[in-house]
Short mmCIF file of N, CA, C and O in Angstrom, two decimals:
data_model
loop_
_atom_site.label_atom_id
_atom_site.label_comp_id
_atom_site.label_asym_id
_atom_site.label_seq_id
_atom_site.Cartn_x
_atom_site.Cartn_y
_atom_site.Cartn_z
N UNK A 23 16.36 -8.97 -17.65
CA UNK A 23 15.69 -9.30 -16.42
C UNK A 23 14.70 -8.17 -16.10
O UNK A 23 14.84 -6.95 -16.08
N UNK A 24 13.70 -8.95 -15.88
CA UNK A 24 12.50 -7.75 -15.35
C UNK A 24 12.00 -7.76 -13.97
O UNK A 24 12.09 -8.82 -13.35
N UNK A 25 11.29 -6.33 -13.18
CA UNK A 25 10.78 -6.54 -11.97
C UNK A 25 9.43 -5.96 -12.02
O UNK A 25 9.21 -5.01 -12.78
N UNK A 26 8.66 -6.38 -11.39
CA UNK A 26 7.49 -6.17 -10.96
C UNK A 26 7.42 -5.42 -9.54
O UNK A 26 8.07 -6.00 -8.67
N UNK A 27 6.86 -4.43 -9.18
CA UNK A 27 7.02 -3.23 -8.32
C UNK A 27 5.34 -3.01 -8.33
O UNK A 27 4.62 -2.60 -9.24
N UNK A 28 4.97 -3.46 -6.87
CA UNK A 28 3.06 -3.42 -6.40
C UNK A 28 3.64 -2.74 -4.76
O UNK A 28 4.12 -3.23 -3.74
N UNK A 29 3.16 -0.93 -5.40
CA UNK A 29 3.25 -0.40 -4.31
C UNK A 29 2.35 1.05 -3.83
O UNK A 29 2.15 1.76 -4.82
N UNK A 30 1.99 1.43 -3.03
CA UNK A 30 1.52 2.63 -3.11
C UNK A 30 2.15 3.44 -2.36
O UNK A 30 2.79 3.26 -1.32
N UNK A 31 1.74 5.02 -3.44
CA UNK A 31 2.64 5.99 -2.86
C UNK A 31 1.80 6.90 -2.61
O UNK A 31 0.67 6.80 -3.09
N UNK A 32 2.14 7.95 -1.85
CA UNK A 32 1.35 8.72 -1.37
C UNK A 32 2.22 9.55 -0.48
O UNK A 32 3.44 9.38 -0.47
N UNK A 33 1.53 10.56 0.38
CA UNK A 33 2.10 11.59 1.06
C UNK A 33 3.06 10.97 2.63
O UNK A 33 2.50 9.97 3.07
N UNK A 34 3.91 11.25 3.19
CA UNK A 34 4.18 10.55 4.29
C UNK A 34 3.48 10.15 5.25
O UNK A 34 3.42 8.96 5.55
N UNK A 35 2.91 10.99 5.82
CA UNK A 35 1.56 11.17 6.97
C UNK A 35 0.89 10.29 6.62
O UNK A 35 0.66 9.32 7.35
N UNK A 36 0.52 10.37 5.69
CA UNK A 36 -0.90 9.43 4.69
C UNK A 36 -0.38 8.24 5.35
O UNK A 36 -0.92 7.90 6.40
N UNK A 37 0.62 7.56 4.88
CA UNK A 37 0.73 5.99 4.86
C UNK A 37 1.69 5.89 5.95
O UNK A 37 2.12 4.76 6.19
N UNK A 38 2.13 6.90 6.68
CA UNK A 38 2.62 6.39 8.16
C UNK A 38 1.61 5.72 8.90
O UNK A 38 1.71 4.61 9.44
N UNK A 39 0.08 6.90 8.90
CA UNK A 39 -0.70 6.26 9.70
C UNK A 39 -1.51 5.21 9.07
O UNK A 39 -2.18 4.48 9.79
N UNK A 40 -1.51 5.08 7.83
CA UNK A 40 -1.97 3.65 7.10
C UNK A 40 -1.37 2.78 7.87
O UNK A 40 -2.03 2.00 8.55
N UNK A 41 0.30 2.82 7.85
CA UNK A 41 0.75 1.46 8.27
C UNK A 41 0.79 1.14 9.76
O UNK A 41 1.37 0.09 10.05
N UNK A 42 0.27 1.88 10.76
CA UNK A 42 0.37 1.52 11.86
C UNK A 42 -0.69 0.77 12.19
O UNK A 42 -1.89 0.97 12.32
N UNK A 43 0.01 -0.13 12.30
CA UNK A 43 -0.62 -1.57 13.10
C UNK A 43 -0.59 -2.88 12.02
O UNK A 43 -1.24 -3.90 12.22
N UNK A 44 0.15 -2.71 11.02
CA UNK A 44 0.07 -3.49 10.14
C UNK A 44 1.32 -4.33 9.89
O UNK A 44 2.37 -3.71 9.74
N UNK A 45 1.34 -5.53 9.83
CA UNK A 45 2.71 -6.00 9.69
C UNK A 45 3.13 -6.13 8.55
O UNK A 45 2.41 -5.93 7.57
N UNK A 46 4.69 -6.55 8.46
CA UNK A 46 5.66 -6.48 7.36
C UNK A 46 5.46 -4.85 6.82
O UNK A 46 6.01 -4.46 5.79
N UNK A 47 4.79 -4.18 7.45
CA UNK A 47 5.21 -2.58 6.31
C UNK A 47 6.24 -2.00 6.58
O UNK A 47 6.73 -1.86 7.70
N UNK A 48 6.80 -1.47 5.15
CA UNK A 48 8.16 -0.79 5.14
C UNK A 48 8.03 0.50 4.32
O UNK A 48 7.95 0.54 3.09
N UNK A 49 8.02 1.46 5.07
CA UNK A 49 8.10 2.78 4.06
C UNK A 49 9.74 3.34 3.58
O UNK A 49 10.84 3.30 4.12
N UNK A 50 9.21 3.84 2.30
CA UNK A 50 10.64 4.53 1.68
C UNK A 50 10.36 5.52 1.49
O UNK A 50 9.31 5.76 0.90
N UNK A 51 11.41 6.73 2.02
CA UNK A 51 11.15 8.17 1.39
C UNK A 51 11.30 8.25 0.16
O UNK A 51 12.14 7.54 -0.38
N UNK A 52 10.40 9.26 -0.70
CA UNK A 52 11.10 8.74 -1.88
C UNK A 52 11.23 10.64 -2.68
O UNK A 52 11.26 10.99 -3.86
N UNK A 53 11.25 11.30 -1.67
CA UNK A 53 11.34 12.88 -1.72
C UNK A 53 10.14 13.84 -1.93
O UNK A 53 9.07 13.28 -2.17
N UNK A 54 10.14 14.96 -1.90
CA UNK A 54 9.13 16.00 -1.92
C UNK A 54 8.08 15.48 -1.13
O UNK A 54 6.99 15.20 -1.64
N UNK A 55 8.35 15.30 0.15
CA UNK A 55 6.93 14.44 1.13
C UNK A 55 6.06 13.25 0.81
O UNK A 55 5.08 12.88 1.46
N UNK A 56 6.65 12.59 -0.48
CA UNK A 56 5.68 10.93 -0.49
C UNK A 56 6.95 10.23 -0.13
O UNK A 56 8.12 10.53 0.10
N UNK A 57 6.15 9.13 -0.18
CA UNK A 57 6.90 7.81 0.56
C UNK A 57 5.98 6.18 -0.31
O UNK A 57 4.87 5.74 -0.58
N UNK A 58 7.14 5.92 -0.39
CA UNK A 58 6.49 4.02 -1.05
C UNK A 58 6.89 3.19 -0.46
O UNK A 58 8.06 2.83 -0.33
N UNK A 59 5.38 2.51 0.25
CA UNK A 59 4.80 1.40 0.52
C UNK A 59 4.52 0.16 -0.47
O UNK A 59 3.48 -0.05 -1.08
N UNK A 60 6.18 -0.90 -0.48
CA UNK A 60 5.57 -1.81 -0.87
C UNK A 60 4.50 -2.84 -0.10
O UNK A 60 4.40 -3.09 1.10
N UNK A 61 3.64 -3.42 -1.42
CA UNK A 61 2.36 -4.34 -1.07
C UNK A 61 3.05 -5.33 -1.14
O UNK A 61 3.31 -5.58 -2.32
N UNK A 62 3.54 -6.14 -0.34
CA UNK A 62 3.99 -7.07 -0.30
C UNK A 62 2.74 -8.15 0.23
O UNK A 62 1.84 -7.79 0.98
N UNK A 63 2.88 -9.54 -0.31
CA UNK A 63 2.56 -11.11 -0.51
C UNK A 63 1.49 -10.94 1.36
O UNK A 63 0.32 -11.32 1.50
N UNK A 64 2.25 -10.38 2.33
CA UNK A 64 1.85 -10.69 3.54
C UNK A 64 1.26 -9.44 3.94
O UNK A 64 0.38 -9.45 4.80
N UNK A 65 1.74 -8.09 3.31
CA UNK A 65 0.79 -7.17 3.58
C UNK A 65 -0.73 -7.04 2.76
O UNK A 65 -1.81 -6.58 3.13
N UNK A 66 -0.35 -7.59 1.64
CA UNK A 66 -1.88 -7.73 0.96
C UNK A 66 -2.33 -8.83 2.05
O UNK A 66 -3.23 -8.23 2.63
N UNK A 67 -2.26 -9.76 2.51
CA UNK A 67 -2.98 -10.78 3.14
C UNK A 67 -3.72 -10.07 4.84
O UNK A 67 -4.72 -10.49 5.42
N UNK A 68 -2.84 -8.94 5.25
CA UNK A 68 -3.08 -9.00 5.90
C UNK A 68 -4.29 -7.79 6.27
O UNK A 68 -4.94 -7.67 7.31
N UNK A 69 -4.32 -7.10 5.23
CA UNK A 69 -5.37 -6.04 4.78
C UNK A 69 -6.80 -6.22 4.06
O UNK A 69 -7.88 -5.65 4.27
N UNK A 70 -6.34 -7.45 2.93
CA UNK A 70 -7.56 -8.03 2.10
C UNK A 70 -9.03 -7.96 2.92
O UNK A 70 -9.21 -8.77 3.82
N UNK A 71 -9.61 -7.42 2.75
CA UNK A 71 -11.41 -7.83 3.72
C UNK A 71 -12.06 -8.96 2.79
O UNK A 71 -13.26 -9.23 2.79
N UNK A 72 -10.95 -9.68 1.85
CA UNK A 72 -12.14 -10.67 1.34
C UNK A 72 -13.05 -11.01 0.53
O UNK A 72 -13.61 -12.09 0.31
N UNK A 73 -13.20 -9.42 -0.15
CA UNK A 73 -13.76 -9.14 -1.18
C UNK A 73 -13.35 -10.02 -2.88
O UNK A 73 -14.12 -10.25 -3.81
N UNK A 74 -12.02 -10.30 -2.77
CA UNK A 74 -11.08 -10.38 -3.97
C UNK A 74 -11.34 -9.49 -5.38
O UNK A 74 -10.95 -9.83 -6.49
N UNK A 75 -12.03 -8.39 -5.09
CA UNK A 75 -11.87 -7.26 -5.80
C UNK A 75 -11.13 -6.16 -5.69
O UNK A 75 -11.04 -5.60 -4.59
N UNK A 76 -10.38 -5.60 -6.96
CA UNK A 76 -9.90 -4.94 -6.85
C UNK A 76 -10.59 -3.36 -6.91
O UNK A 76 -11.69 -3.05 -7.36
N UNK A 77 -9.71 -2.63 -6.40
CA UNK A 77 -10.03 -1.37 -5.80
C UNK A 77 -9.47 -0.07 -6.42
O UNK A 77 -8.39 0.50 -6.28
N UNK A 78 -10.68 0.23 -7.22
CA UNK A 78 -10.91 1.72 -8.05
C UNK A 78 -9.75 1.81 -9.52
O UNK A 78 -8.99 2.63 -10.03
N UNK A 79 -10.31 0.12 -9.78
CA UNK A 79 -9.45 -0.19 -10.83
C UNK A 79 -7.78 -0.86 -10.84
O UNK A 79 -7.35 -1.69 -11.64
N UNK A 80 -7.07 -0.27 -9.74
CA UNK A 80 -5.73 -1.09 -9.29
C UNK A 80 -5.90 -2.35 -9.11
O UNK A 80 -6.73 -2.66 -8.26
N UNK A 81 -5.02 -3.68 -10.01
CA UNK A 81 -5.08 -4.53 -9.92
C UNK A 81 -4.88 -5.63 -8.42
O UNK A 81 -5.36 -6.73 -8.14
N UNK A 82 -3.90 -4.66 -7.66
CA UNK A 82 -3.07 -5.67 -6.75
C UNK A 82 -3.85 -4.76 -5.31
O UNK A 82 -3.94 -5.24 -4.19
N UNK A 83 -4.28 -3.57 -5.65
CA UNK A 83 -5.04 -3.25 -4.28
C UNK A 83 -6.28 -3.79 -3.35
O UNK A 83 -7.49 -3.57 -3.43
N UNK A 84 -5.68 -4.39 -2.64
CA UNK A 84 -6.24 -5.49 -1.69
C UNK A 84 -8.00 -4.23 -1.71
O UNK A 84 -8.06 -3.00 -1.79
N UNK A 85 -9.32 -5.44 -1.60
CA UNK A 85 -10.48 -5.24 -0.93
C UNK A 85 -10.03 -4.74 0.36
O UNK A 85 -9.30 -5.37 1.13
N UNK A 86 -10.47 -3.66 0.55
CA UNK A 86 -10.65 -2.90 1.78
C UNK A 86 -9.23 -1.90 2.51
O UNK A 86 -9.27 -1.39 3.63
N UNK A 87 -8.33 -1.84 1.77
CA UNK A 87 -7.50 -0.75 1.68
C UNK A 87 -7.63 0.30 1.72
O UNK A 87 -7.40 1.11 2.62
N UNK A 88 -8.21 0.49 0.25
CA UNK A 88 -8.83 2.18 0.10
C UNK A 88 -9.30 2.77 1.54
O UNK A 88 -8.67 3.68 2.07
N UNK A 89 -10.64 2.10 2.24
CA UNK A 89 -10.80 2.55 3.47
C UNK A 89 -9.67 2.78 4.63
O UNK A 89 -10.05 3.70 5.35
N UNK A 90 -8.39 2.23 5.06
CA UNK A 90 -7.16 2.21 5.34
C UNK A 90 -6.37 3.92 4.84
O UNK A 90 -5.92 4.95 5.35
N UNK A 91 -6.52 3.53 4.04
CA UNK A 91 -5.25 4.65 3.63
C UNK A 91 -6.34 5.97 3.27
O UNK A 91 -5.67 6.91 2.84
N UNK A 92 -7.84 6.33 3.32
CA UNK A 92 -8.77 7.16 3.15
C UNK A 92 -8.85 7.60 5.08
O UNK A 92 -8.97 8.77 5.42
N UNK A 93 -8.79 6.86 5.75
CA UNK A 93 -8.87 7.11 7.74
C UNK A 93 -7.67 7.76 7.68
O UNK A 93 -7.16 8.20 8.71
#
């Protein structure tokens, strides 16, 4: 059995304030100060700007993220 895992990680701070205001986000500590943010089905939907390109090569990183988690 296999899993598929579409998430970004990054520093805590970073994607605390990424995720505020965003629904379904769930952060995990995952030690030494990052934390993973899965992209889940409704958080990509709810971030996407529409573009349906992906972003700086990552397949599953929603159009207009990068700007998100770069603020």
């Amino acid at each position: 059995m296999g899993y598929d895992l579409h998430a970004v990680i990054a520093e805590e701070d970073v994607l605390r304030t990424a995720a505020q205001g965003l629904p379904a986000t769930r952060l995990a500590s995952i030690g030494q100060g990052l934390s993973l943010m899965p992209v889940t089905g409704a958080l990509f939907d709810s971030v996407a700007d529409g573009s349906g390109t992906g972003v700086l090569g990552f397949w599953r990183l929603p159009g207009g993220f990068d700007k998100i988690l770069a603020d």
